[in-house]
Coordinates of C-alpha atoms and ligand atoms in Angstrom, one line a residue:
M1 CA 16.4 27.5 35.5
C2 CA 16.6 23.5 36.4
G3 CA 19.3 22.2 38.9
I4 CA 21.5 19.6 38.8
L5 CA 23.6 18.8 42.3
G6 CA 25.6 15.4 42.7
Y7 CA 27.6 14.6 45.8
V8 CA 30.0 11.3 46.2
G9 CA 31.8 10.8 49.6
H10 CA 31.8 9.2 53.5
K11 CA 28.7 11.9 54.5
E12 CA 25.3 11.7 53.8
A13 CA 24.3 12.4 50.8
E14 CA 20.0 12.7 51.0
P15 CA 20.3 16.3 53.4
I16 CA 23.8 17.2 51.6
L17 CA 20.9 17.1 48.1
V18 CA 18.2 18.6 49.7
E19 CA 19.7 22.0 51.7
G20 CA 21.7 22.2 48.2
L21 CA 18.4 21.6 45.8
R22 CA 17.2 25.3 48.5
R23 CA 19.7 27.2 47.2
L24 CA 19.1 27.0 43.3
E25 CA 15.4 26.8 44.6
Y26 CA 15.8 31.0 43.4
R27 CA 16.4 29.6 39.6
G28 CA 12.6 28.0 39.4
Y29 CA 11.4 24.9 38.8
D30 CA 8.2 23.2 39.2
S31 CA 9.3 19.3 40.6
A32 CA 12.1 18.0 42.0
G33 CA 14.0 14.9 42.8
L34 CA 17.6 13.3 44.1
V35 CA 18.4 9.9 43.6
T36 CA 20.6 7.7 46.1
L37 CA 22.2 4.9 45.8
T38 CA 24.0 1.4 48.8
G39 CA 25.3 -1.5 47.0
S40 CA 23.5 -1.7 44.1
K41 CA 20.6 -0.9 44.6
L42 CA 19.1 2.8 43.3
H43 CA 17.0 4.8 46.4
L44 CA 14.9 7.3 43.6
R45 CA 12.3 9.5 45.1
K46 CA 11.0 12.7 43.0
R47 CA 7.8 14.5 43.4
A48 CA 5.9 17.5 41.4
G49 CA 5.5 21.0 43.1
R50 CA 8.5 22.6 45.6
I51 CA 11.0 21.4 47.4
A52 CA 9.7 21.6 50.8
D53 CA 7.0 17.9 49.0
L54 CA 9.9 16.0 47.9
A55 CA 11.5 16.6 51.6
A56 CA 7.7 15.7 53.2
Y57 CA 8.3 12.4 51.1
L58 CA 12.2 12.2 51.9
K59 CA 10.6 12.3 55.7
E60 CA 8.8 9.0 55.1
R61 CA 11.3 6.9 52.5
P62 CA 14.2 8.8 53.4
A63 CA 17.2 8.2 50.9
P64 CA 20.2 6.5 52.3
G65 CA 23.6 6.5 50.6
C66 CA 26.9 8.1 50.5
H67 CA 25.7 8.8 46.9
G68 CA 23.4 10.2 45.3
I69 CA 22.4 12.5 42.1
S70 CA 19.2 15.5 42.9
H71 CA 17.5 17.7 40.0
T72 CA 15.7 20.6 40.5
R73 CA 12.9 20.4 37.3
W74 CA 11.7 23.5 35.5
A75 CA 9.1 21.8 32.5
T76 CA 9.9 21.4 29.6
H77 CA 8.9 18.5 27.8
G78 CA 5.7 17.1 29.1
P79 CA 3.5 19.1 32.6
A80 CA 5.1 18.8 35.8
T81 CA 4.4 15.6 37.6
D82 CA 6.2 13.3 39.2
S83 CA 6.4 10.8 36.8
N84 CA 8.2 14.2 34.4
A85 CA 10.9 14.6 37.3
H86 CA 14.0 13.6 37.6
P87 CA 16.2 11.5 38.1
H88 CA 15.0 9.2 34.5
L89 CA 16.2 5.8 35.3
S90 CA 16.8 3.2 32.2
A91 CA 13.4 0.8 31.8
D92 CA 16.6 -2.2 33.3
G93 CA 16.8 0.4 36.6
E94 CA 20.3 0.7 35.8
V95 CA 20.8 4.2 35.3
A96 CA 19.9 7.1 36.9
V97 CA 20.2 10.1 35.0
V98 CA 19.4 14.1 35.4
H99 CA 19.8 16.7 32.8
N100 CA 19.2 19.9 32.2
G101 CA 19.5 21.8 29.3
V102 CA 17.2 20.4 25.2
I103 CA 17.5 17.2 23.7
E104 CA 16.1 18.4 19.9
N105 CA 16.5 14.1 18.5
Y106 CA 14.4 13.1 21.5
A107 CA 11.8 12.9 19.4
A108 CA 13.0 10.0 17.1
L109 CA 15.7 8.6 19.3
K110 CA 13.0 7.5 21.5
R111 CA 11.2 6.1 18.9
Q112 CA 14.3 4.4 17.5
L113 CA 14.4 2.5 21.4
Q114 CA 10.2 1.9 21.4
E115 CA 10.1 0.1 17.5
E116 CA 13.8 -2.0 19.7
G117 CA 10.8 -2.6 22.5
V118 CA 12.5 -0.3 25.3
T119 CA 9.8 0.7 27.6
F120 CA 9.6 5.1 28.5
R121 CA 8.3 5.8 31.8
S122 CA 8.0 9.9 31.0
D123 CA 6.9 12.6 29.0
T124 CA 11.0 13.7 29.0
D125 CA 13.2 14.3 26.7
T126 CA 16.4 13.2 29.7
E127 CA 14.4 9.9 29.4
V128 CA 16.4 9.0 26.6
I129 CA 19.8 9.6 27.7
A130 CA 19.4 7.1 30.4
Q131 CA 17.8 4.5 27.9
L132 CA 21.2 5.1 25.5
I133 CA 23.8 5.2 28.2
A134 CA 21.5 1.6 28.9
R135 CA 21.0 0.4 25.7
H136 CA 26.1 1.0 25.6
R137 CA 26.6 -0.1 29.0
D138 CA 29.1 -3.4 28.8
G139 CA 31.1 -2.3 31.7
D140 CA 32.2 0.9 32.1
L141 CA 30.2 3.4 32.7
V142 CA 32.2 6.3 31.6
E143 CA 32.3 5.2 27.9
A144 CA 29.1 4.4 27.9
V145 CA 27.8 7.9 28.6
R146 CA 30.3 9.0 25.9
K147 CA 28.9 6.4 23.1
A148 CA 25.0 8.1 24.2
L149 CA 26.1 11.4 23.7
A150 CA 27.4 11.3 21.0
L151 CA 24.7 10.4 19.6
L152 CA 22.7 13.2 21.2
K153 CA 21.5 16.7 19.4
G154 CA 20.4 20.2 21.6
T155 CA 22.1 20.8 25.2
Y156 CA 23.0 19.5 28.4
G157 CA 24.4 19.6 31.5
L158 CA 24.1 16.5 33.0
A159 CA 25.2 13.7 36.0
V160 CA 24.7 10.2 36.1
I161 CA 25.4 6.8 38.4
S162 CA 24.5 3.3 37.6
R163 CA 23.6 0.6 40.2
R164 CA 26.8 -1.1 38.9
A165 CA 29.5 1.5 39.6
P166 CA 29.6 2.1 43.0
D167 CA 31.1 5.8 43.7
L168 CA 30.9 7.2 40.3
I169 CA 29.2 10.4 38.5
V170 CA 30.1 11.2 35.9
G171 CA 29.2 14.4 34.4
A172 CA 28.8 16.0 31.4
R173 CA 27.9 19.8 30.0
L174 CA 27.5 20.3 26.2
G175 CA 26.2 23.8 26.2
S176 CA 24.0 24.1 30.4
P177 CA 26.3 24.8 33.2
L178 CA 27.9 21.9 35.2
V179 CA 31.1 23.0 37.7
L180 CA 32.8 20.0 39.6
G181 CA 33.7 20.7 43.6
I182 CA 36.8 19.9 45.7
G183 CA 36.1 18.7 48.6
E184 CA 38.4 16.6 51.4
E185 CA 37.7 12.7 50.3
E186 CA 34.0 13.9 48.3
H187 CA 33.2 15.6 46.1
F188 CA 30.5 18.0 44.4
L189 CA 28.5 18.3 41.3
A190 CA 26.8 20.9 40.3
S191 CA 24.8 23.2 37.3
D192 CA 25.7 26.2 40.2
P193 CA 28.3 27.0 42.1
A194 CA 25.3 28.5 44.6
A195 CA 24.8 25.0 45.4
L196 CA 28.1 24.4 46.6
I197 CA 28.6 27.1 49.1
G198 CA 29.9 25.9 52.6
H199 CA 31.2 22.8 51.4
T200 CA 34.0 23.6 48.9
E201 CA 35.6 26.6 47.9
K202 CA 37.5 24.5 44.9
V203 CA 35.9 23.8 41.5
V204 CA 36.5 23.5 38.3
Y205 CA 34.0 25.3 35.4
L206 CA 33.4 22.3 32.7
H207 CA 33.9 23.8 29.3
D208 CA 31.5 22.0 26.9
R209 CA 32.3 19.1 25.0
E210 CA 33.6 17.9 28.5
L211 CA 33.1 15.0 30.7
C212 CA 34.1 14.2 34.3
V213 CA 34.6 10.7 37.0
L214 CA 34.3 11.6 40.2
T215 CA 34.8 9.0 43.0
P216 CA 35.0 10.4 47.1
A217 CA 39.9 10.0 46.8
D218 CA 39.4 11.7 42.7
W219 CA 38.0 14.1 40.0
R220 CA 38.9 14.0 36.4
V221 CA 37.7 15.9 33.4
L222 CA 37.9 14.0 30.6
D223 CA 37.8 15.4 26.5
A224 CA 34.9 14.3 23.9
D225 CA 37.2 11.2 23.0
S226 CA 38.4 10.8 26.6
M227 CA 42.0 11.9 26.8
R228 CA 42.4 13.8 30.8
V229 CA 42.5 17.3 30.2
E230 CA 44.7 19.4 32.7
A231 CA 41.4 21.6 34.2
C232 CA 42.3 25.3 36.3
V233 CA 41.0 24.6 40.1
H234 CA 39.5 27.7 40.7
Q235 CA 38.9 29.4 43.9
L236 CA 35.3 30.7 44.4
D237 CA 35.2 33.6 47.6
W238 CA 31.6 33.3 47.5
D239 CA 31.0 33.8 51.8
P240 CA 28.2 30.9 52.8
G241 CA 25.9 33.6 54.3
D242 CA 25.4 35.4 50.9
A243 CA 23.5 33.2 49.8
D244 CA 21.1 33.2 52.5
K245 CA 18.3 36.5 53.6
G246 CA 19.7 37.1 56.7
A247 CA 17.9 38.6 59.0
F248 CA 15.4 40.1 55.4
E249 CA 12.3 38.6 54.9
H250 CA 12.9 38.1 50.6
H251 CA 16.2 37.0 49.2
M252 CA 14.9 40.2 47.0
L253 CA 14.9 43.0 50.2
K254 CA 17.8 41.6 51.3
E255 CA 19.3 41.8 47.4
I256 CA 18.1 46.0 47.4
Y257 CA 20.2 46.4 50.7
E258 CA 23.0 45.5 49.5
Q259 CA 23.1 47.8 46.6
P260 CA 25.2 50.9 48.3
E261 CA 27.4 48.1 49.2
A262 CA 28.0 46.0 45.3
L263 CA 28.4 49.3 44.0
E264 CA 30.9 49.9 46.3
N265 CA 32.8 46.8 45.4
A266 CA 32.0 47.7 41.3
M267 CA 34.2 50.5 42.0
R268 CA 36.8 48.9 44.9
G269 CA 40.5 49.9 43.6
R270 CA 38.5 50.7 39.0
L271 CA 38.8 54.8 39.8
S272 CA 42.4 56.1 39.5
D273 CA 42.7 60.2 40.0
A274 CA 46.3 59.6 39.4
D275 CA 45.1 59.6 35.1
A276 CA 41.6 61.1 36.1
T277 CA 40.0 57.7 34.3
A278 CA 39.2 54.1 35.2
H279 CA 41.1 51.2 35.1
F280 CA 39.6 47.6 34.2
G281 CA 41.9 44.4 35.1
G282 CA 40.5 41.8 32.5
L283 CA 39.3 44.0 28.9
N284 CA 42.3 42.6 27.4
L285 CA 42.2 44.9 24.8
D286 CA 44.5 46.9 24.4
P287 CA 44.7 50.6 24.8
Q288 CA 44.9 51.3 20.5
Q289 CA 42.3 48.8 20.1
L290 CA 39.6 50.8 22.1
R291 CA 41.0 54.0 20.7
R292 CA 40.1 52.3 17.2
A293 CA 37.0 51.7 18.1
E294 CA 33.8 53.2 15.8
R295 CA 30.1 51.6 17.4
L296 CA 29.7 49.2 20.1
I297 CA 26.7 47.4 20.0
L298 CA 25.4 46.1 23.6
T299 CA 23.2 43.6 24.1
G300 CA 21.4 41.6 26.5
C301 CA 18.2 40.2 27.6
G302 CA 15.3 41.7 30.2
T303 CA 17.2 43.7 33.2
S304 CA 20.1 43.2 31.9
Y305 CA 19.0 44.8 28.5
H306 CA 17.7 48.0 30.5
A307 CA 20.7 48.3 31.3
A308 CA 22.7 48.5 28.2
L309 CA 19.8 51.6 27.3
V310 CA 21.4 53.5 29.9
G311 CA 24.9 52.0 28.9
E312 CA 23.4 53.6 25.4
Y313 CA 23.0 56.6 26.9
L314 CA 26.2 57.5 28.9
I315 CA 28.5 56.0 26.6
E316 CA 27.2 58.2 24.0
E317 CA 27.4 61.4 26.2
F318 CA 30.8 60.8 27.8
A319 CA 32.4 58.8 25.3
R320 CA 31.2 60.5 22.4
L321 CA 31.0 57.0 20.1
P322 CA 28.4 55.5 19.1
V323 CA 26.0 52.2 20.4
E324 CA 23.3 50.3 19.6
V325 CA 21.3 48.3 21.8
E326 CA 19.9 45.2 20.8
Y327 CA 17.9 42.4 22.1
A328 CA 20.2 39.0 22.4
S329 CA 17.6 37.3 21.3
E330 CA 16.6 39.6 18.1
F331 CA 20.8 40.2 17.5
R332 CA 21.0 36.4 17.5
Y333 CA 19.6 35.6 14.6
R334 CA 19.9 39.1 12.6
N335 CA 22.7 39.7 10.1
P336 CA 22.9 43.7 10.1
P337 CA 25.7 45.4 8.7
I338 CA 28.9 45.6 11.6
D339 CA 31.8 47.4 10.7
R340 CA 35.3 46.3 11.3
N341 CA 35.5 48.7 14.4
T342 CA 32.5 47.6 16.4
I343 CA 33.2 45.7 19.6
V344 CA 30.6 44.1 21.8
I345 CA 29.2 43.6 25.1
A346 CA 27.5 41.2 25.9
I347 CA 25.9 42.3 29.2
T348 CA 24.1 39.8 31.5
Q349 CA 24.5 38.3 35.4
S350 CA 24.6 35.3 35.6
G351 CA 26.4 34.5 31.7
E352 CA 23.9 31.4 31.3
T353 CA 21.5 33.7 28.7
A354 CA 20.9 31.3 26.6
D355 CA 20.4 33.8 23.8
T356 CA 23.4 36.0 25.7
L357 CA 25.7 33.7 24.4
A358 CA 24.6 32.8 21.5
A359 CA 24.3 36.5 20.3
L360 CA 28.6 36.7 22.0
R361 CA 28.7 33.9 20.3
E362 CA 28.0 34.7 16.7
S363 CA 29.6 37.6 16.8
K364 CA 33.3 36.5 17.8
R365 CA 32.3 34.0 14.3
K366 CA 32.0 37.1 11.9
G367 CA 36.0 38.1 14.0
H368 CA 34.0 40.7 16.4
P369 CA 36.1 42.1 19.8
T370 CA 33.6 40.5 22.2
L371 CA 34.1 41.3 25.8
A372 CA 31.2 40.4 29.1
L373 CA 30.0 42.8 32.1
C374 CA 29.2 39.8 33.9
N375 CA 28.4 38.6 37.4
V376 CA 28.6 35.4 38.3
V377 CA 32.3 34.3 38.0
G378 CA 33.7 31.6 35.3
S379 CA 30.6 31.8 33.7
T380 CA 30.2 30.4 30.4
I381 CA 30.3 33.8 28.6
A382 CA 32.9 35.1 31.7
R383 CA 34.9 32.5 29.7
E384 CA 33.7 32.6 26.3
A385 CA 33.8 37.0 26.2
D386 CA 37.2 37.8 25.1
G387 CA 37.6 39.6 27.5
G388 CA 35.2 41.9 30.4
V389 CA 34.5 43.2 33.9
Y390 CA 32.9 40.8 36.7
L391 CA 29.9 43.2 38.1
R392 CA 31.3 41.7 41.2
A393 CA 28.1 42.2 42.8
G394 CA 27.8 38.9 44.8
P395 CA 25.6 36.0 44.5
E396 CA 22.3 37.6 43.2
V397 CA 18.9 34.5 44.0
G398 CA 15.9 36.9 44.3
V399 CA 14.4 35.8 40.4
A400 CA 13.7 39.8 40.0
S401 CA 17.6 41.5 39.3
T402 CA 17.8 44.2 41.3
K403 CA 21.5 44.9 42.8
A404 CA 23.0 43.1 39.4
F405 CA 21.6 46.3 37.9
S406 CA 22.9 49.5 39.3
S407 CA 25.6 47.3 39.3
Q408 CA 25.8 47.1 35.8
V409 CA 24.7 50.6 35.6
A410 CA 28.3 51.8 37.6
V411 CA 29.9 49.4 35.5
L412 CA 29.0 50.8 32.1
T413 CA 29.5 54.6 33.9
M414 CA 33.4 54.0 34.0
L415 CA 33.4 52.9 30.9
A416 CA 32.1 55.3 29.9
L417 CA 34.4 57.4 31.8
Y418 CA 37.5 55.0 31.0
L419 CA 36.6 55.4 26.6
G420 CA 35.7 59.6 27.9
R421 CA 39.2 59.5 28.5
M422 CA 40.8 58.0 25.9
R423 CA 38.7 61.1 23.5
H424 CA 36.9 63.8 24.5
L425 CA 37.5 64.1 28.4
S426 CA 39.2 66.3 29.9
S427 CA 41.4 65.0 33.3
L428 CA 39.4 67.7 35.0
Q429 CA 35.9 66.4 33.9
G430 CA 37.1 62.4 34.6
A431 CA 37.8 63.9 38.0
Q432 CA 34.5 65.1 38.3
M433 CA 33.3 62.0 37.9
I434 CA 35.5 60.1 39.8
R435 CA 33.9 62.1 42.9
E436 CA 30.6 61.8 42.2
L437 CA 30.4 58.0 41.2
R438 CA 32.2 57.8 44.7
G439 CA 29.2 59.7 45.9
I440 CA 27.3 57.5 44.4
P441 CA 27.0 54.2 47.2
E442 CA 25.8 57.0 50.0
A443 CA 23.2 58.3 47.6
V444 CA 21.6 54.4 47.4
R445 CA 22.2 54.4 50.7
Q446 CA 19.7 57.6 51.4
A447 CA 17.6 56.6 49.1
L448 CA 16.8 53.2 50.9
D449 CA 15.6 55.9 53.5
C450 CA 12.2 55.8 51.5
H451 CA 11.1 52.2 52.3
D452 CA 8.6 53.4 54.1
A453 CA 7.3 56.3 52.0
V454 CA 7.3 53.6 49.5
R455 CA 5.3 50.9 51.2
A456 CA 2.0 53.7 52.1
I457 CA 2.0 54.1 48.1
A458 CA 2.6 50.6 47.9
R459 CA -1.2 50.3 49.5
R460 CA -3.1 52.7 48.7
Y461 CA -1.9 51.6 44.7
A462 CA -1.4 47.7 45.0
G463 CA -4.9 46.8 43.9
A464 CA -4.7 48.7 40.2
R465 CA -5.2 46.4 37.4
N466 CA -2.6 48.7 35.3
F467 CA 0.0 50.8 36.0
L468 CA 2.5 53.0 33.3
Y469 CA 6.2 54.2 33.6
L470 CA 7.2 57.4 32.6
G471 CA 10.1 58.9 31.8
R472 CA 13.3 60.4 29.8
Q473 CA 16.4 60.3 29.1
Y474 CA 18.6 59.3 31.4
L475 CA 15.7 57.7 33.1
F476 CA 13.9 56.5 30.2
P477 CA 15.8 53.0 30.7
V478 CA 14.6 53.2 34.3
A479 CA 10.7 53.5 33.4
L480 CA 11.1 50.2 32.0
E481 CA 13.0 48.0 34.5
G482 CA 11.0 49.1 36.9
A483 CA 8.2 48.1 35.2
L484 CA 9.5 45.0 34.4
K485 CA 10.2 44.4 38.1
L486 CA 5.9 45.3 39.1
K487 CA 5.3 43.1 35.8
E488 CA 7.5 39.9 36.8
I489 CA 6.8 40.0 40.6
S490 CA 3.1 41.3 41.0
Y491 CA 1.2 40.1 37.8
A492 CA 0.1 43.0 37.3
H493 CA 0.1 44.6 34.1
A494 CA 2.9 47.3 33.7
E495 CA 3.9 49.8 31.1
G496 CA 7.4 52.2 30.4
Y497 CA 7.4 54.5 28.4
P498 CA 9.7 57.6 27.4
A499 CA 7.0 60.0 28.6
A500 CA 6.8 62.5 25.6
E501 CA 5.5 59.0 23.8
M502 CA 2.1 58.8 25.5
K503 CA 0.4 61.0 23.2
H504 CA 1.3 59.0 20.7
G505 CA -1.0 55.9 21.9
P506 CA -1.4 55.0 25.2
I507 CA -1.9 58.4 26.5
A508 CA -5.5 56.3 25.8
L509 CA -4.8 54.0 28.2
V510 CA -5.4 57.1 31.1
D511 CA -8.4 56.1 34.3
E512 CA -8.6 57.4 37.1
Q513 CA -7.9 53.2 38.4
T514 CA -4.5 54.0 36.2
P515 CA -1.9 54.5 38.2
S516 CA 1.0 56.4 36.2
V517 CA 5.1 56.1 38.0
F518 CA 6.6 59.6 36.9
L519 CA 10.3 59.6 36.7
I520 CA 11.3 63.0 37.2
P521 CA 14.6 64.6 36.3
R522 CA 16.5 66.9 37.5
G523 CA 18.0 69.4 35.4
P524 CA 16.8 70.7 31.7
I525 CA 14.3 68.5 30.9
F526 CA 12.7 69.0 34.1
D527 CA 9.9 71.5 32.8
K528 CA 8.9 69.2 29.4
V529 CA 8.5 66.4 31.7
M530 CA 5.9 68.7 34.3
S531 CA 3.9 69.1 30.9
N532 CA 3.9 65.8 30.1
L533 CA 2.7 64.8 33.8
E534 CA -0.1 67.4 33.2
E535 CA -1.3 65.7 30.1
I536 CA -2.0 62.6 32.8
K537 CA -3.1 64.8 35.7
A538 CA -6.1 66.8 32.9
R539 CA -7.2 63.3 31.7
G540 CA -7.8 61.5 35.7
G541 CA -5.1 59.2 36.1
P542 CA -3.7 58.9 39.5
V543 CA 0.2 60.0 38.9
I544 CA 3.2 58.4 41.8
A545 CA 6.0 61.1 41.4
V546 CA 9.8 60.2 41.7
A547 CA 11.7 63.3 41.7
S548 CA 15.2 64.2 43.5
E549 CA 14.8 65.5 46.7
G550 CA 16.5 69.6 44.4
D551 CA 15.9 73.0 45.8
G552 CA 12.5 73.8 46.8
E553 CA 10.9 75.4 43.9
T554 CA 10.6 72.5 41.9
A555 CA 9.7 70.3 44.7
G556 CA 7.3 72.3 45.3
Q557 CA 5.9 71.8 41.8
V558 CA 6.0 68.1 42.1
L559 CA 4.6 68.0 45.1
D560 CA 1.7 69.8 44.1
R561 CA 1.1 68.4 40.7
A562 CA 1.1 64.6 42.1
D563 CA -0.8 62.0 43.6
D564 CA 1.9 60.6 45.4
V565 CA 5.8 61.5 46.2
I566 CA 8.6 59.6 46.3
F567 CA 11.4 61.8 47.5
V568 CA 15.1 60.4 46.4
P569 CA 18.9 62.3 46.9
D570 CA 20.0 64.5 44.3
V571 CA 22.3 63.1 42.1
P572 CA 23.8 64.3 38.7
E573 CA 21.5 63.4 35.9
Y574 CA 23.4 60.4 34.0
L575 CA 23.6 59.1 38.1
Q576 CA 20.3 59.3 38.6
P577 CA 19.0 55.6 36.6
L578 CA 20.8 54.0 40.8
A579 CA 18.5 56.2 42.3
A580 CA 15.6 56.4 40.4
A581 CA 15.9 52.3 40.1
V582 CA 15.4 51.9 44.7
P583 CA 12.8 53.4 44.5
L584 CA 10.8 51.2 41.7
Q585 CA 12.5 47.8 43.4
L586 CA 10.3 48.5 46.3
L587 CA 7.0 49.5 45.2
A588 CA 6.9 46.5 42.9
Y589 CA 8.4 44.3 45.7
H590 CA 5.4 45.9 47.8
I591 CA 2.8 45.7 45.9
A592 CA 3.7 41.4 45.1
L593 CA 3.5 41.2 49.0
L594 CA 0.1 42.8 49.5
R595 CA -1.2 40.7 45.9
D596 CA 0.2 37.4 48.3
C597 CA 2.4 36.9 45.7
D598 CA 6.2 34.7 46.3
V599 CA 8.4 38.0 45.7
D600 CA 11.2 35.7 45.4
K601 CA 10.3 32.8 43.0
P602 CA 7.1 34.6 40.6
R603 CA 5.4 31.5 38.9
N604 CA 6.2 30.8 35.1
L605 CA 10.1 32.8 35.6
A606 CA 13.6 31.1 35.8
K607 CA 16.8 32.4 37.3
S608 CA 19.0 31.5 34.1
V609 CA 17.0 31.3 31.0
T610 CA 19.5 28.3 30.1
V611 CA 17.1 27.4 27.0
E612 CA 16.1 29.5 23.7
Ligands
LIG701 C1 14.7 40.7 35.4 C2 15.5 39.4 35.3 C3 15.6 39.1 33.5 C4 17.1 39.0 33.8 C5 17.3 38.6 32.3 C6 18.7 38.1 31.8 O1 14.5 41.2 36.7 O2 16.1 39.0 36.4 O3 14.6 40.1 32.8 O4 17.3 40.4 33.4 O5 16.8 36.6 31.6 O6 19.4 37.8 32.9 P1 20.9 37.6 32.8 O7 21.5 38.7 33.2 O8 21.5 36.6 33.8 O9 21.4 37.3 31.5

């Protein structure tokens, strides 16, 4: 959600900034812009619409110079127009600012500035920042930024340049991520390390209330009192190819296909045959503390929330530990009684989701140990949790989360094994789980073989206005996730339910035009789910079944009753979410394509939701 990239060095800034913004496109935006500096002249170029619109404009009016800042905006204050796009200049044209976040007291500050005669050109909260910095500018840009920030209430990740400060970028962060990239005689400032891929692997993550100052030759991080901070330089281990589409038409499809490898990476070095359990390097909680835990709260948003629901089934079954799953957006404002021995686990791909971060901070404030299952290394949630486990899924660029979901489920399965082995699971049971887990990347690879079948099924149902997704037990959260995938990228209305819940109301929706996607489990509840399927068939509803390739008899029953069947490899019940998610992701993908939707950048959505 919004993206920032700044560059100061010896190369032309414009191509670096435009290319970097393209890498941030996946976050969602509705306008883009940049400003560069030559001598004491600022070259401002911005456009509502896509980065391609900005690039076309830059062809007519290039922005020269080796020093500049750029931005993709996702509208919060004022519509997506050229004038509301960032960068914003102060009225005197001295200072240029790009900003992520929300300034809560901007209206009062704007009124005050207007009363003092300052004119505004946009509806944005950001323009207030540019005006305030210009107000306090009496030579030193860093000091002016610091004084302006002291007046703001809200969140910001920002980059500032000034006509009178050649070769200088000032950055600041409070609640919105910023990362500094260190190159040879060149430095970068970005809201997301993805923008730095291919330029540098050395980065510094800024903390809240820190400022940074970049010149071609030097960089430094300052605290809110302008004292120099000893910053920690991290190494990015992303491959430049990771953020490209490769041979795939869309990032989403590439990421669906990356799942077997992502699962292998999630498990690499974490399964121990010697003691038949899982090991995690970064939990930072001693085994006694984990052994004493009487309850876990798993919290997250969207897809990560669905992974948490799978985690609830897993941890309760294998560790016999009570688990509650909470939407982070609700949990942050609730005041539930939480007993002493409760561990709160935040689940997040980006590590920057505002609601999940707030839930984590609230839990810490109440004194609970916190863990994070997170994909983006060095992200805010990863840094603020007491400990955690990285997903190692690699960059997820498509807005619709796919490989992060499977990696989250895999890590939760290993966590269930680890907590289970501390409690009730025997070493034989542990060893069996390890064997089964090791087989799962291959099973997911085989599940991808359903691609052609799914594409054909998508053609039959792409015109439907409503879909139902139904599953039970481990497959209930997968039904929710399948429905979310379909609605977010194809804009078809889809609802997920526990299959048996249908008869308590939703079955009224069933008719010949409303397909139901049924997730058929193997094992003891197979017959129950087949009865639920009959209830839909009896009302004329078309059924698309996702079933295990199990024995001939059950497969025959499904083939007999469902209109279309997608078979996935037969894996133990607790691993079925990983196999069953694949056809649902592909179904959403193909239906979205057939409906002419922008799969990687669905309307109204952003990859990382850093506002409340
Ligand atoms: C759906 C999707 C979102 C995210 C949610 C949480 O495909 O991507 O629902 O899962 O915004 O994001 P993270 O996991 O980054 O906290």
